[in-house]
Coordinates of C-alpha atoms and ligand atoms in Angstrom, one line a residue:
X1 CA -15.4 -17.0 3.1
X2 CA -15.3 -13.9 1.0
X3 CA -15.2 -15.5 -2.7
X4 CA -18.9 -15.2 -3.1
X5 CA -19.2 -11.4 -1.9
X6 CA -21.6 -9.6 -4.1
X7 CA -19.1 -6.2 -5.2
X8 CA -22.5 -4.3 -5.4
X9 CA -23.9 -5.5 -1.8
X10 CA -20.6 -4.5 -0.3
X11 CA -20.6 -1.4 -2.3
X12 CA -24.6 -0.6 -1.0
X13 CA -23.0 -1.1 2.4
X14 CA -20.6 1.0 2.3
X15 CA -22.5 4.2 1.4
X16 CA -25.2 3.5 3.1
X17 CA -22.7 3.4 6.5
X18 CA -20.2 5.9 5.5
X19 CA -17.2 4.2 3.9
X20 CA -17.1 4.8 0.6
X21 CA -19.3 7.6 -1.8
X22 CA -18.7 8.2 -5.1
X23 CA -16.8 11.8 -6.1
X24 CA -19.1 14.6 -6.8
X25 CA -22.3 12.6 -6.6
X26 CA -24.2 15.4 -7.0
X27 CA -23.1 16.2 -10.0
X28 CA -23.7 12.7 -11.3
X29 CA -20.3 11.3 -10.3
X30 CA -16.9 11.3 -11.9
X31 CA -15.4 8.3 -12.8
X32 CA -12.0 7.0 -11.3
X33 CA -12.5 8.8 -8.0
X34 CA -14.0 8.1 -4.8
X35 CA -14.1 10.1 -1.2
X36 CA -14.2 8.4 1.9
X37 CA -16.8 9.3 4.4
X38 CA -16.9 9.4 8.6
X39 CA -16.1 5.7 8.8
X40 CA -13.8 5.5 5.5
X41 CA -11.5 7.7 6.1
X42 CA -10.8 6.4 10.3
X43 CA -10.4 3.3 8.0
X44 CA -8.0 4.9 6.0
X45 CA -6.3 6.9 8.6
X46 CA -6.3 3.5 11.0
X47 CA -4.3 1.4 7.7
X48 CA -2.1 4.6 7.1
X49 CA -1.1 4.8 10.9
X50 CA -0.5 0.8 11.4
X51 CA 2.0 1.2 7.8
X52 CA 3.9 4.4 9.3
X53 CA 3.7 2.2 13.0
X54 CA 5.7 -0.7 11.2
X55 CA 7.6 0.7 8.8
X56 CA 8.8 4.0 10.5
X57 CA 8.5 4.3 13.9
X58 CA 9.2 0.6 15.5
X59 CA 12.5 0.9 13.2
X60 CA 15.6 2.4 13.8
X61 CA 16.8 2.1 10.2
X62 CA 13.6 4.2 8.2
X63 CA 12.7 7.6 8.1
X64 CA 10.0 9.9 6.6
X65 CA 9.1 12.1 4.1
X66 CA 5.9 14.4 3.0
X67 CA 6.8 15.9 -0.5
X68 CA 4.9 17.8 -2.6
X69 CA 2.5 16.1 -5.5
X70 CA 4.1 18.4 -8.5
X71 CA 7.7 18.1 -8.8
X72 CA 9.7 19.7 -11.3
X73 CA 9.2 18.0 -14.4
X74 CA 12.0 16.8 -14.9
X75 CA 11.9 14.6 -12.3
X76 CA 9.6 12.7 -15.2
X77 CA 12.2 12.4 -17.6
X78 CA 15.2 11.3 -15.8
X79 CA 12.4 8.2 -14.0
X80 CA 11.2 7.6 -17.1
X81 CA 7.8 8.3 -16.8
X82 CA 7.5 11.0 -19.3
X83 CA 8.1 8.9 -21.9
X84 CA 7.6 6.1 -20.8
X85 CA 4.7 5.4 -18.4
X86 CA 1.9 4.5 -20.8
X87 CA -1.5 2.1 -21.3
X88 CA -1.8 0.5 -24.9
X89 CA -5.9 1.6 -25.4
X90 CA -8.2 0.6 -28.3
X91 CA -11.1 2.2 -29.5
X92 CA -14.4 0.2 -30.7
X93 CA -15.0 1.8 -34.1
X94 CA -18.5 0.4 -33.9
X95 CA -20.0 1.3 -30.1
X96 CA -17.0 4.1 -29.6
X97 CA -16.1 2.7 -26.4
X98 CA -12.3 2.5 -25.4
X99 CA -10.0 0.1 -23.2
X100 CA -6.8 -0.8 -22.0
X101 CA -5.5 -3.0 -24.7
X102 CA -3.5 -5.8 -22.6
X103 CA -6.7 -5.8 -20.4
X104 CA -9.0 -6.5 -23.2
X105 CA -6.6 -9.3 -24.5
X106 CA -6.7 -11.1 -21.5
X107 CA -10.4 -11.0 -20.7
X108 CA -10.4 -12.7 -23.9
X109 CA -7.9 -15.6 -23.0
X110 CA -5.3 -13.6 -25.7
X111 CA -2.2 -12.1 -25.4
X112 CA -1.4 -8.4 -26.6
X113 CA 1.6 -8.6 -29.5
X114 CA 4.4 -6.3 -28.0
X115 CA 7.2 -5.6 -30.8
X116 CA 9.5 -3.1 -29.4
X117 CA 7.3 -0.4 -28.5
X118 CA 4.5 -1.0 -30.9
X119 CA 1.1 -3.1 -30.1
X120 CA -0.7 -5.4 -32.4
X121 CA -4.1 -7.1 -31.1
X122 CA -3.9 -10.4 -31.7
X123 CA -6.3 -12.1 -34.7
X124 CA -10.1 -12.5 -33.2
X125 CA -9.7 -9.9 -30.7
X126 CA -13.5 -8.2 -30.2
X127 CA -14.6 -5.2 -28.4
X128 CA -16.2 -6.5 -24.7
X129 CA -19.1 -4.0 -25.0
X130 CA -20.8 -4.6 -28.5
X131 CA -19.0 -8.0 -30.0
X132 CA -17.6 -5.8 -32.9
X133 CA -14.1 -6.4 -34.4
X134 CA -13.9 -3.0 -36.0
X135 CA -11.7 -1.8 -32.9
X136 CA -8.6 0.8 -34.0
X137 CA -4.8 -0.2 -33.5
X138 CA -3.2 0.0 -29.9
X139 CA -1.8 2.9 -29.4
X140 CA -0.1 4.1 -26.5
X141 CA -1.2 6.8 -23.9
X142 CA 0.8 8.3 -20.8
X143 CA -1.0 8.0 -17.8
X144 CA 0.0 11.0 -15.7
X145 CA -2.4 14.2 -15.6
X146 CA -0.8 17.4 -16.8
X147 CA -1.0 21.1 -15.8
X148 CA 0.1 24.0 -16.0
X149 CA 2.4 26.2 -12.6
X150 CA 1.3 29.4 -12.5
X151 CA -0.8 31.4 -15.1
X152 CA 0.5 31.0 -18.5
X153 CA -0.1 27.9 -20.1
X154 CA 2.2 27.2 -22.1
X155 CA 5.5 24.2 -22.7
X156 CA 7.4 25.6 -20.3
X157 CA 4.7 25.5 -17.8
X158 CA 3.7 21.8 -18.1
X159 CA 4.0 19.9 -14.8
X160 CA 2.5 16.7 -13.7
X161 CA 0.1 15.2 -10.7
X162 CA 2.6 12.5 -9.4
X163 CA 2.2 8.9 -10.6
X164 CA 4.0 7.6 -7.5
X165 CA 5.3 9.1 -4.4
X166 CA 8.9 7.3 -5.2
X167 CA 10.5 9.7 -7.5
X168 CA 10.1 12.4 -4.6
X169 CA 12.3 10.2 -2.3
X170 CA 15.1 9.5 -4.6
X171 CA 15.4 13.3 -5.9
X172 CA 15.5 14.5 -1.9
X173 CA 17.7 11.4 -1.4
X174 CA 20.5 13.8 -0.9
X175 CA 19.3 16.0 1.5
X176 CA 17.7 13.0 3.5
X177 CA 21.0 11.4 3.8
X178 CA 22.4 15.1 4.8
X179 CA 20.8 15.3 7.6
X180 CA 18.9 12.1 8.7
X181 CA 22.7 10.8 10.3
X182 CA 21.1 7.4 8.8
X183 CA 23.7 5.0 7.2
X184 CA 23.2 2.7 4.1
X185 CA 21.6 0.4 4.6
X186 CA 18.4 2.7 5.6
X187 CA 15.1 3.7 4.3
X188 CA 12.8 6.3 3.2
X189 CA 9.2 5.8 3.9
X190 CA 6.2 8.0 2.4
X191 CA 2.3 7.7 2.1
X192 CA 0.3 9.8 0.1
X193 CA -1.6 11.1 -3.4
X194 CA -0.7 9.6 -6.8
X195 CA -2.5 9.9 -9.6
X196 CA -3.1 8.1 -12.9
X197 CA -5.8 8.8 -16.1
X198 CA -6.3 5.2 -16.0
X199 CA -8.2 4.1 -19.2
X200 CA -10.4 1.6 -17.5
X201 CA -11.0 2.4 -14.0
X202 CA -12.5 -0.6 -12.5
X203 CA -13.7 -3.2 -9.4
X204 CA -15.0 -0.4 -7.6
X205 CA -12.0 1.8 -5.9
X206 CA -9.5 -0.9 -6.9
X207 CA -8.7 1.0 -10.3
X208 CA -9.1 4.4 -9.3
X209 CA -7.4 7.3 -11.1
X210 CA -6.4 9.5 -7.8
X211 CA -5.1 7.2 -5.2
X212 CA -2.9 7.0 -2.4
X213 CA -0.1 5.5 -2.1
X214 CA 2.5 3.8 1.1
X215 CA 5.7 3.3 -0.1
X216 CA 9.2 2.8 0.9
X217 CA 13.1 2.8 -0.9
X218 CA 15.5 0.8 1.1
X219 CA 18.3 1.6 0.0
X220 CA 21.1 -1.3 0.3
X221 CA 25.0 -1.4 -0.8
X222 CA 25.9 -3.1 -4.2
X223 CA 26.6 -6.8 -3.4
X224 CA 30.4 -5.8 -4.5
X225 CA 30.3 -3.4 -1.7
X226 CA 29.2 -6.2 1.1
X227 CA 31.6 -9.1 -0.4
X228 CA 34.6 -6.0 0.0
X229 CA 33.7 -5.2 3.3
X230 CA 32.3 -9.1 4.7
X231 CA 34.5 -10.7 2.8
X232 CA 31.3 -12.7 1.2
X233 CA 27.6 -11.6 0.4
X234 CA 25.1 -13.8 2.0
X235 CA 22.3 -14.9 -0.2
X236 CA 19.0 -17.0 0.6
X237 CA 21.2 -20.3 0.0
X238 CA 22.6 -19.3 3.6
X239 CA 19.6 -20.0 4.9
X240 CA 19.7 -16.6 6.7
X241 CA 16.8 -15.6 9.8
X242 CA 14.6 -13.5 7.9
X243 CA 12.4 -12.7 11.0
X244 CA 16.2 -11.7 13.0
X245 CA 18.1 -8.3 12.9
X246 CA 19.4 -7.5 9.1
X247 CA 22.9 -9.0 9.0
X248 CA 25.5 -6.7 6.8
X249 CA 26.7 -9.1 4.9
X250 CA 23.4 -9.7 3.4
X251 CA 23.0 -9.4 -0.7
X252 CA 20.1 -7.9 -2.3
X253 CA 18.0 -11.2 -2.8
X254 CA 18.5 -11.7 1.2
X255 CA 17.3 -8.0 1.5
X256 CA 14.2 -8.3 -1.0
X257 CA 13.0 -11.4 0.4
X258 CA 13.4 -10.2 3.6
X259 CA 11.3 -7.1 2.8
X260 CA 8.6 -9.7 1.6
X261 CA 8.1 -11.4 4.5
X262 CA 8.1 -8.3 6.7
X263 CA 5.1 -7.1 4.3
X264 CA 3.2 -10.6 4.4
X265 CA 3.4 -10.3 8.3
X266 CA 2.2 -6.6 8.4
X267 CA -0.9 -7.9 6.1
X268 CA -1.5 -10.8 8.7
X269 CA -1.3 -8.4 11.4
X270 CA -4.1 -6.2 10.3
X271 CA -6.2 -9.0 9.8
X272 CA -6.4 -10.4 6.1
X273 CA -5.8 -14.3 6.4
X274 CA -2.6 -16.2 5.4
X275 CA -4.6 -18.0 2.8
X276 CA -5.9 -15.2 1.2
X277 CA -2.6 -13.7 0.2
X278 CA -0.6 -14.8 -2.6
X279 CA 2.9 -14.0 -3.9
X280 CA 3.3 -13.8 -7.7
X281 CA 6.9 -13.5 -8.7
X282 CA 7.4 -11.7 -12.3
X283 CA 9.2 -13.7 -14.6
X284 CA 12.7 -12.5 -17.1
X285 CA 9.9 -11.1 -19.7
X286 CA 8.3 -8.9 -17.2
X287 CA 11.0 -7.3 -15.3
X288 CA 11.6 -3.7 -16.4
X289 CA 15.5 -3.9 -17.7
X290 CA 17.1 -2.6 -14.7
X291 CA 14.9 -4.6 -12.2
X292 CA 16.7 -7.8 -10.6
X293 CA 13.1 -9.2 -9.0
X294 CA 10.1 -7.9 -8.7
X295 CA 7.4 -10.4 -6.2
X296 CA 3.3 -8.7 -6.3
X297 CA 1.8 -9.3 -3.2
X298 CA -1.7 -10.5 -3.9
X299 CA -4.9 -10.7 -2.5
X300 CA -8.3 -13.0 -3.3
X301 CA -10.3 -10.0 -4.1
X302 CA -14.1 -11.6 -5.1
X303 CA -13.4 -10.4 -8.5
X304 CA -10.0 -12.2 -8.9
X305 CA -6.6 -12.4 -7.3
X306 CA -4.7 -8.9 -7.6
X307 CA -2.3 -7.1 -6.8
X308 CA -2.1 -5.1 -3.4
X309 CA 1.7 -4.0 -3.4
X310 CA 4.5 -4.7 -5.8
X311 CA 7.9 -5.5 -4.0
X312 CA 10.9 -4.2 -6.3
X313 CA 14.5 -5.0 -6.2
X314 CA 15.4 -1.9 -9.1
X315 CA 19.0 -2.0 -8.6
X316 CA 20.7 1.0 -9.1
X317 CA 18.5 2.7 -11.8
X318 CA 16.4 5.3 -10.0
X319 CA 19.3 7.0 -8.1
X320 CA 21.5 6.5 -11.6
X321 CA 18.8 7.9 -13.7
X322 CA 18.3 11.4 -11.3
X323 CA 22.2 11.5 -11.2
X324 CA 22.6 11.8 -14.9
X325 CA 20.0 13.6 -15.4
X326 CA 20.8 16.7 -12.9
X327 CA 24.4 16.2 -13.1
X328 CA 24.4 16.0 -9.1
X329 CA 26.6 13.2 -7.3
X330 CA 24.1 10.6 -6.1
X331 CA 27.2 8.6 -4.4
X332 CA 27.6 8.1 -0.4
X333 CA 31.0 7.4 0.9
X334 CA 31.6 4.8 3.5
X335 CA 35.4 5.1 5.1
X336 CA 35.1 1.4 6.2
X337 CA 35.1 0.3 2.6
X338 CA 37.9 2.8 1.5
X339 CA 39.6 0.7 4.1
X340 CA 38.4 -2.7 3.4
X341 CA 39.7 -2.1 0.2
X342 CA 43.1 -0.7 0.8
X343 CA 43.8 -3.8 3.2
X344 CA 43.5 -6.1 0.2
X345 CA 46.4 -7.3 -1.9
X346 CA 47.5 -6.4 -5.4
X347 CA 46.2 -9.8 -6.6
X348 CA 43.2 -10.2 -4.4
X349 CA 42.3 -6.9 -5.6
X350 CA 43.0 -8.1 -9.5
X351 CA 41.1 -11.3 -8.9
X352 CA 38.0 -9.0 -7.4
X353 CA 37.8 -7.0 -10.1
X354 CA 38.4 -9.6 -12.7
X355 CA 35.2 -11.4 -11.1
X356 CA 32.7 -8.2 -11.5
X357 CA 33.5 -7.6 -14.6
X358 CA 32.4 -10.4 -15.6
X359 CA 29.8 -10.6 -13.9
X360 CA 28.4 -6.9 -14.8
X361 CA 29.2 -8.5 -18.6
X362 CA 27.3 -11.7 -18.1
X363 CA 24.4 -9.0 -17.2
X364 CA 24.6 -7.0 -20.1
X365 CA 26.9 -4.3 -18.6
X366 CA 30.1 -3.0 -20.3
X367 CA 33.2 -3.5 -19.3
X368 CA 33.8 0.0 -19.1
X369 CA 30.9 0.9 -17.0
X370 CA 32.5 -2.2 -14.4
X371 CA 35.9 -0.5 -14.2
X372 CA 34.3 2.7 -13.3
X373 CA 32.2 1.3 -11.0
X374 CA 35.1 -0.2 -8.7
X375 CA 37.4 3.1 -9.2
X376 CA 34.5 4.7 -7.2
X377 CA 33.8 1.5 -5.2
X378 CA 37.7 1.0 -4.0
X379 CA 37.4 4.6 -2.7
X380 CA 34.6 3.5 -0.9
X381 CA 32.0 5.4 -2.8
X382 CA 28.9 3.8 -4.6
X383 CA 25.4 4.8 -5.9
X384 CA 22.9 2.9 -3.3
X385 CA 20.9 0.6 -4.6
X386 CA 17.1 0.0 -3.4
X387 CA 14.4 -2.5 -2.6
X388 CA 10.9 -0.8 -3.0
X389 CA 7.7 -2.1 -1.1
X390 CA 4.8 -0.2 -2.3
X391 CA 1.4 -0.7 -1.7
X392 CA -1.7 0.9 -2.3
X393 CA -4.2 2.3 0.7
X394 CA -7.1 2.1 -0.9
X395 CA -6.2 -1.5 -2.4
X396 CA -5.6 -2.2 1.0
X397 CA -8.9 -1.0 2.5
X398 CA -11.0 -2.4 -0.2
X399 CA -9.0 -5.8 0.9
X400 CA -9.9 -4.9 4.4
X401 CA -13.6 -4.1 3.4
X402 CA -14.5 -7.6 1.9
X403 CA -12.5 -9.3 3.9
X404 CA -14.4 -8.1 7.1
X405 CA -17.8 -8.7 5.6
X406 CA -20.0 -11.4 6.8
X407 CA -23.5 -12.1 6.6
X408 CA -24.6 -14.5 9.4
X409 CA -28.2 -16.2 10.3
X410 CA -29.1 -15.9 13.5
X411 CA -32.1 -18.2 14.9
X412 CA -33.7 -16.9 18.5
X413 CA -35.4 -18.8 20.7
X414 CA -38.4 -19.0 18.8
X415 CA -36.8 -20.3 16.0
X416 CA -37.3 -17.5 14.2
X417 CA -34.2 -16.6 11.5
X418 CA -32.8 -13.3 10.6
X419 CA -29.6 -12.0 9.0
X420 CA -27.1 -9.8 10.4
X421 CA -24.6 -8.1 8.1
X422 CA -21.3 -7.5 10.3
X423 CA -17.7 -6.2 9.3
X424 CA -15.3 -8.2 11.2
X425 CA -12.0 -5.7 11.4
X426 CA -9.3 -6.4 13.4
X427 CA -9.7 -4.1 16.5
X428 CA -6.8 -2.2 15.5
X429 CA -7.9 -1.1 11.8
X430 CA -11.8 -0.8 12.6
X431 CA -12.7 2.2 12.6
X432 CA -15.0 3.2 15.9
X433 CA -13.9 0.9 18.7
X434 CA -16.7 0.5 20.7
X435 CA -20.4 1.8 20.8
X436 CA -21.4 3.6 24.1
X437 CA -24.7 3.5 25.2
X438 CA -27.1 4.5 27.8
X439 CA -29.6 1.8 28.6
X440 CA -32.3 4.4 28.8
X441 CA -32.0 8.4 27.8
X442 CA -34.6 9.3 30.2
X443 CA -32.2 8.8 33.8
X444 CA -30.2 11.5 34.4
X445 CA -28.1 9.9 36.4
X446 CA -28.1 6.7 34.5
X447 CA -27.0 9.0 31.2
X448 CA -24.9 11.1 33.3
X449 CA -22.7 8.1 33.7
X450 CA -22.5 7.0 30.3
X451 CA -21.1 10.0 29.3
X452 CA -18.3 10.1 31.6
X453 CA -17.8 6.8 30.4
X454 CA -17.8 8.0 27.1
X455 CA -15.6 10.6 27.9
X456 CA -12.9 8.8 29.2
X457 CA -12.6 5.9 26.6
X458 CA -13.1 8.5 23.5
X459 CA -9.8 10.2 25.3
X460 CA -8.2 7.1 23.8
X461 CA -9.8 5.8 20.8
X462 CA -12.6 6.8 18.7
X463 CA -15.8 5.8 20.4
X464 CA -19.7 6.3 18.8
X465 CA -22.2 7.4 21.4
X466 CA -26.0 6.1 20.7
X467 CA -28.4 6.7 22.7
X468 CA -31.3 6.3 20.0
X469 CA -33.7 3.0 19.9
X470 CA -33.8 -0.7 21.3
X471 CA -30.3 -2.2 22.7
X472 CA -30.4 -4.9 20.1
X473 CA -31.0 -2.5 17.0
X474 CA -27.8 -0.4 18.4
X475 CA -25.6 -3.5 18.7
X476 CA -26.5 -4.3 14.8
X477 CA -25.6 -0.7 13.6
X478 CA -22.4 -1.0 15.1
X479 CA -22.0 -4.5 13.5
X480 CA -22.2 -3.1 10.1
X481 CA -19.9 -0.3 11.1
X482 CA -17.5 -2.8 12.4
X483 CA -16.9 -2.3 15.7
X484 CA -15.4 -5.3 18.3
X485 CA -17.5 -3.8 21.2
X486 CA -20.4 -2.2 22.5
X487 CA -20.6 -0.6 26.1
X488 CA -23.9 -0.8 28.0
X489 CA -24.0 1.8 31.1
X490 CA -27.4 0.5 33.3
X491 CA -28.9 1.0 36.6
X492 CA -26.6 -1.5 37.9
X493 CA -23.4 0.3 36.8
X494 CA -25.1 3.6 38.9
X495 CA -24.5 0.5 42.1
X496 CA -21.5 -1.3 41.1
X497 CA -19.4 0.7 38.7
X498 CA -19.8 -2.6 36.3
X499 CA -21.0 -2.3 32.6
X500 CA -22.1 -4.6 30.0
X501 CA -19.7 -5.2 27.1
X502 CA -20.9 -7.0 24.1
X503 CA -18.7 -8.4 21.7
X504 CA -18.9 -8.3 18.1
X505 CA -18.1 -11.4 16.9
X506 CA -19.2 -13.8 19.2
X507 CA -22.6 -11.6 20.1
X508 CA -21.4 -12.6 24.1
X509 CA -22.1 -10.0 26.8
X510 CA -20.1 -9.9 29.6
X511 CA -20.2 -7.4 33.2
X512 CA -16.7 -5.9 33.3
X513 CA -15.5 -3.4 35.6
X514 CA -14.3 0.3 33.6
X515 CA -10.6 -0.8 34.3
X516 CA -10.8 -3.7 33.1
X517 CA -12.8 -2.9 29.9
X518 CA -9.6 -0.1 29.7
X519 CA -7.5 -2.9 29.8
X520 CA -9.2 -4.9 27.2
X521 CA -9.4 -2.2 24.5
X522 CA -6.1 -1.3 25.6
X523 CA -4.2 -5.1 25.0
X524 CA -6.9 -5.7 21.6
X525 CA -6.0 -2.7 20.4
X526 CA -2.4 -2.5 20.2
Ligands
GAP1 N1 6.7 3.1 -7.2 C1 6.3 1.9 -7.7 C2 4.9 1.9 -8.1 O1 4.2 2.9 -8.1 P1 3.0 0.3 -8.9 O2 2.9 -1.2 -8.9 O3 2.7 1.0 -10.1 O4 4.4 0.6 -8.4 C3 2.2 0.4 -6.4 O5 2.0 0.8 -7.7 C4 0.8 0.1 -5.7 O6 0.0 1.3 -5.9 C5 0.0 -1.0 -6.4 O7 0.4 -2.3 -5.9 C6 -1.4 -0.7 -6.0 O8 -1.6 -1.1 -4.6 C7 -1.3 0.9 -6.0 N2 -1.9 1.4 -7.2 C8 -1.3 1.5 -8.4 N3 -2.2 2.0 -9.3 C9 -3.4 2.1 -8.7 C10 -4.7 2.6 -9.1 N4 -4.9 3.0 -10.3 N5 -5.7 2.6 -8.2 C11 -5.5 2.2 -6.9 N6 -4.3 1.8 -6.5 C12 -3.2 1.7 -7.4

């Protein structure tokens, strides 16, 4: 339905309603960043709430955290981002126009030569804008904005906007765990800022260079941990109910794929069809080193199929990393696998740590780094590991956005035609929930009603009162706004307490008692 959206009549749309503006219009723009006006940011807050409703708050096994954007900066060296967390960019001698390198080589049905960490275009490559070849080397350049705590600026005042609200969750993993009275396996969830000095910022706010952010870090046991403690580690061979209650005996591909599907169902849930979502699974090449899978959660955008979340199984790494770099303990201890442990035999033991090592070999490990491993693990103390869904919010409403849009022709009576632009949102993410409107402004009893009716439904949700021009063209302003229903108060509701509700979607009216409208809302809603 929503492949042959025009990006630039959705955009129109969505400034001339209130979704999206461009930052600092004003002034001309700046580009990379975008606000969200009166209807944008319910949109936002509506995607944000329905994320913290699923993740958080119907769990028992996640909790929350609001940390601040700049960390200490060290933070970025022990995640790697300092030195790590860079775009290969070219510049077009010719036109003097710059892009991301991997980007460009794509477009072009090419693949960027990667040689350690150096970039060579491959032969042909030209520059997009002006067909010149005359386009400089790759080289690479770190994404994350600096600046400067307090009012010298200077190297020992450097700090950075955060790329991604992760890093915060693993340095405060200590404290969480001190006092959340959570047990592995559990989870941190967080939404909020990030920000990155993308090269290209692009497809509208789908690139953007300040952005927000939903993610969480379940943090699981090593497998060695559950097949100590279960006596086996289930994996997705066992056919194990991923829709069920989490077993403990499951591994981490039974955890990761289980964190898939309970992201695919939260994107169905909000509305974006099955068919519309695809999963792309990275392949050996791709993975980052300490990464055991990594699935992207895609979505048919009209410019392309892309990314809306990235579901990570990193292993060990992040917690690793912050441990060796502040020289703090990033172990839990668990007394039921001290004693797993101490129940098993001399040679059971022998043959169990004969197997890891190997295994931990067969993965590049050393031996060495095995052995310690299980001295800490028989003592029933490891370094979590963690499975990371993290998705974007404004990927997610700009999914939302042209998913929604429709343009329909209507025919009347008189066979005349005319299109209506609607934005079919799920009742639960659109962002007014029903128009309230006096049939006539000029009854002050009439109007008197409709505002109590007003009142009490706006108590619950957020409600738009109009009470300015002809029924029909309030029914189509809401339409473009989105909203499942509009409430008519008329001189028969003054005799019968009945009002007419219109429906979005199917343009049917309906007489409905106030209760039963409450009701309605109330089930749709959620
Ligand atoms: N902590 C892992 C992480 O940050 P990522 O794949 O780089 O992983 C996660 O980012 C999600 O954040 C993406 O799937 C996307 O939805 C969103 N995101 C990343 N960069 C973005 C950008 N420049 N503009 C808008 N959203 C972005």
């Amino acid at each position: 339905m929503n492949k042959n959206i025009n990006m630039e009549i959705l955009a129109s749309l969505c400034k001339r309603r209130g979704f999206i503006f461009q930052s600092s219009e004003l002034y001309g723009g700046i580009n990379g960043f975008w606000d969200y006006g009166p209807l944008g940011s319910e949109l936002k807050r509506n995607i944000k709430d329905a994320w913290w409703k699923a993740m958080v708050r119907s769990r028992e096994d996640v909790v929350g955290l609001d940390a601040t954007i700049i960390m200490h900066p060290a933070i970025w060296k022990a995640s790697g981002h300092a030195d790590g967390f860079a775009d290969p960019m070219v510049d077009c001698k010719d036109c003097r126009k710059r892009f991301r390198a991997d980007q460009l080589c794509e477009e072009q049905g090419k693949q960027l030569i990667k040689e350690g960490s150096t970039f060579t275009l491959p032969e042909g490559t030209v520059c997009p804008a002006c067909g010149s070849k005359n386009l400089t080397a790759p080289r690479s350049f770190n994404l994350m904005f600096k600046t400067y705590v307090g009012p010298v600026e200077d190297d020992s005042a450097v700090a950075w906007l955060r790329p991604e609200t992760a890093q915060a969750i693993f340095a405060q993993f200590n404290n969480i765990y001190a006092t959340a009275r959570q047990k592995v396996p559990f989870g941190v969830a967080q939404t909020g800022k990030s920000f990155r000095n993308e090269i290209n910022p692009r497809n509208y706010t789908f690139r953007s260079r300040e952005f927000e952010q939903m993610e969480l870090e379940f943090f699981i046991p090593p497998d060695e941990a559950v097949e100590l403690l279960c006596g086996h580690v289930a994996t997705l061979a066992d056919n194990p109910d991923l829709a069920g209650a989490p077993q403990p005996d499951w591994g981490w591909e039974v955890w990761h794929r289980y964190w898939v599907e309970q992201r695919l169902a939260f994107y169905r849930a909000i509305g974006l069809p099955e068919a519309d979502l695809h999963l792309y699974w990275q392949t050996g090449d791709e993975l980052a080193h300490y990464a055991r899978a990594c699935v992207d959660i895609e979505y048919a955008f009209p410019f392309g199929i892309q990314e809306l979340e990235g579901i990570a199984a990193r292993s060990d790494f992040d917690l690793t990393q912050h441990q060796k770099h502040s020289g703090k303990s990033m172990e839990v201890f668990d007394e039921a696998l001290k004693n797993a442990a101490k129940a098993k035999t001399p040679d059971e033991l022998a043959a169990f740590r004969a197997k890891t090592v190997a295994a931990w070999t067969a993965r590049g490990k050393t031996a060495e780094d095995a052995d310690a491993f299980l001295d800490k693990l028989l003592e029933g103390k490891y370094v979590p590991h963690v499975i990371e869904p993290s998705a974007g919010t404004d990927r997610l409403a700009l999914a939302l956005l042209c998913n929604a849009y429709d343009e329909e022709t209507l025919t009347d009576a008189k066979g005349k035609t005319d299109t209506r632009t609607v934005l079919r949102f799920s009742p639960a993410i659109a962002p007014i929930k029903a128009g309230v409107f006096p049939l006539v402004k000029n009854k002050p009893e009439l109007y008197a009603k409709a505002r109590e009716i007003f009142a009490r439904l706006q108590r619950r949700w957020n409600c738009f009162w109009d009470e300015a021009g002809a029924i029909g063209r309030r029914y189509r302003r809401m339409d473009e706004a989105g909203t499942p229903w509009c409430v008519t108060v008329d001189f028969q509701t003054l005799e019968d307490g009945t009002v007419t509700l219109r429906e979005r979607d199917s343009m049917t009216q309906e007489r409905i008692t106030l209760d039963a409208l409450v009701a309605k809302l109330d089930e749709a809603i959620g």
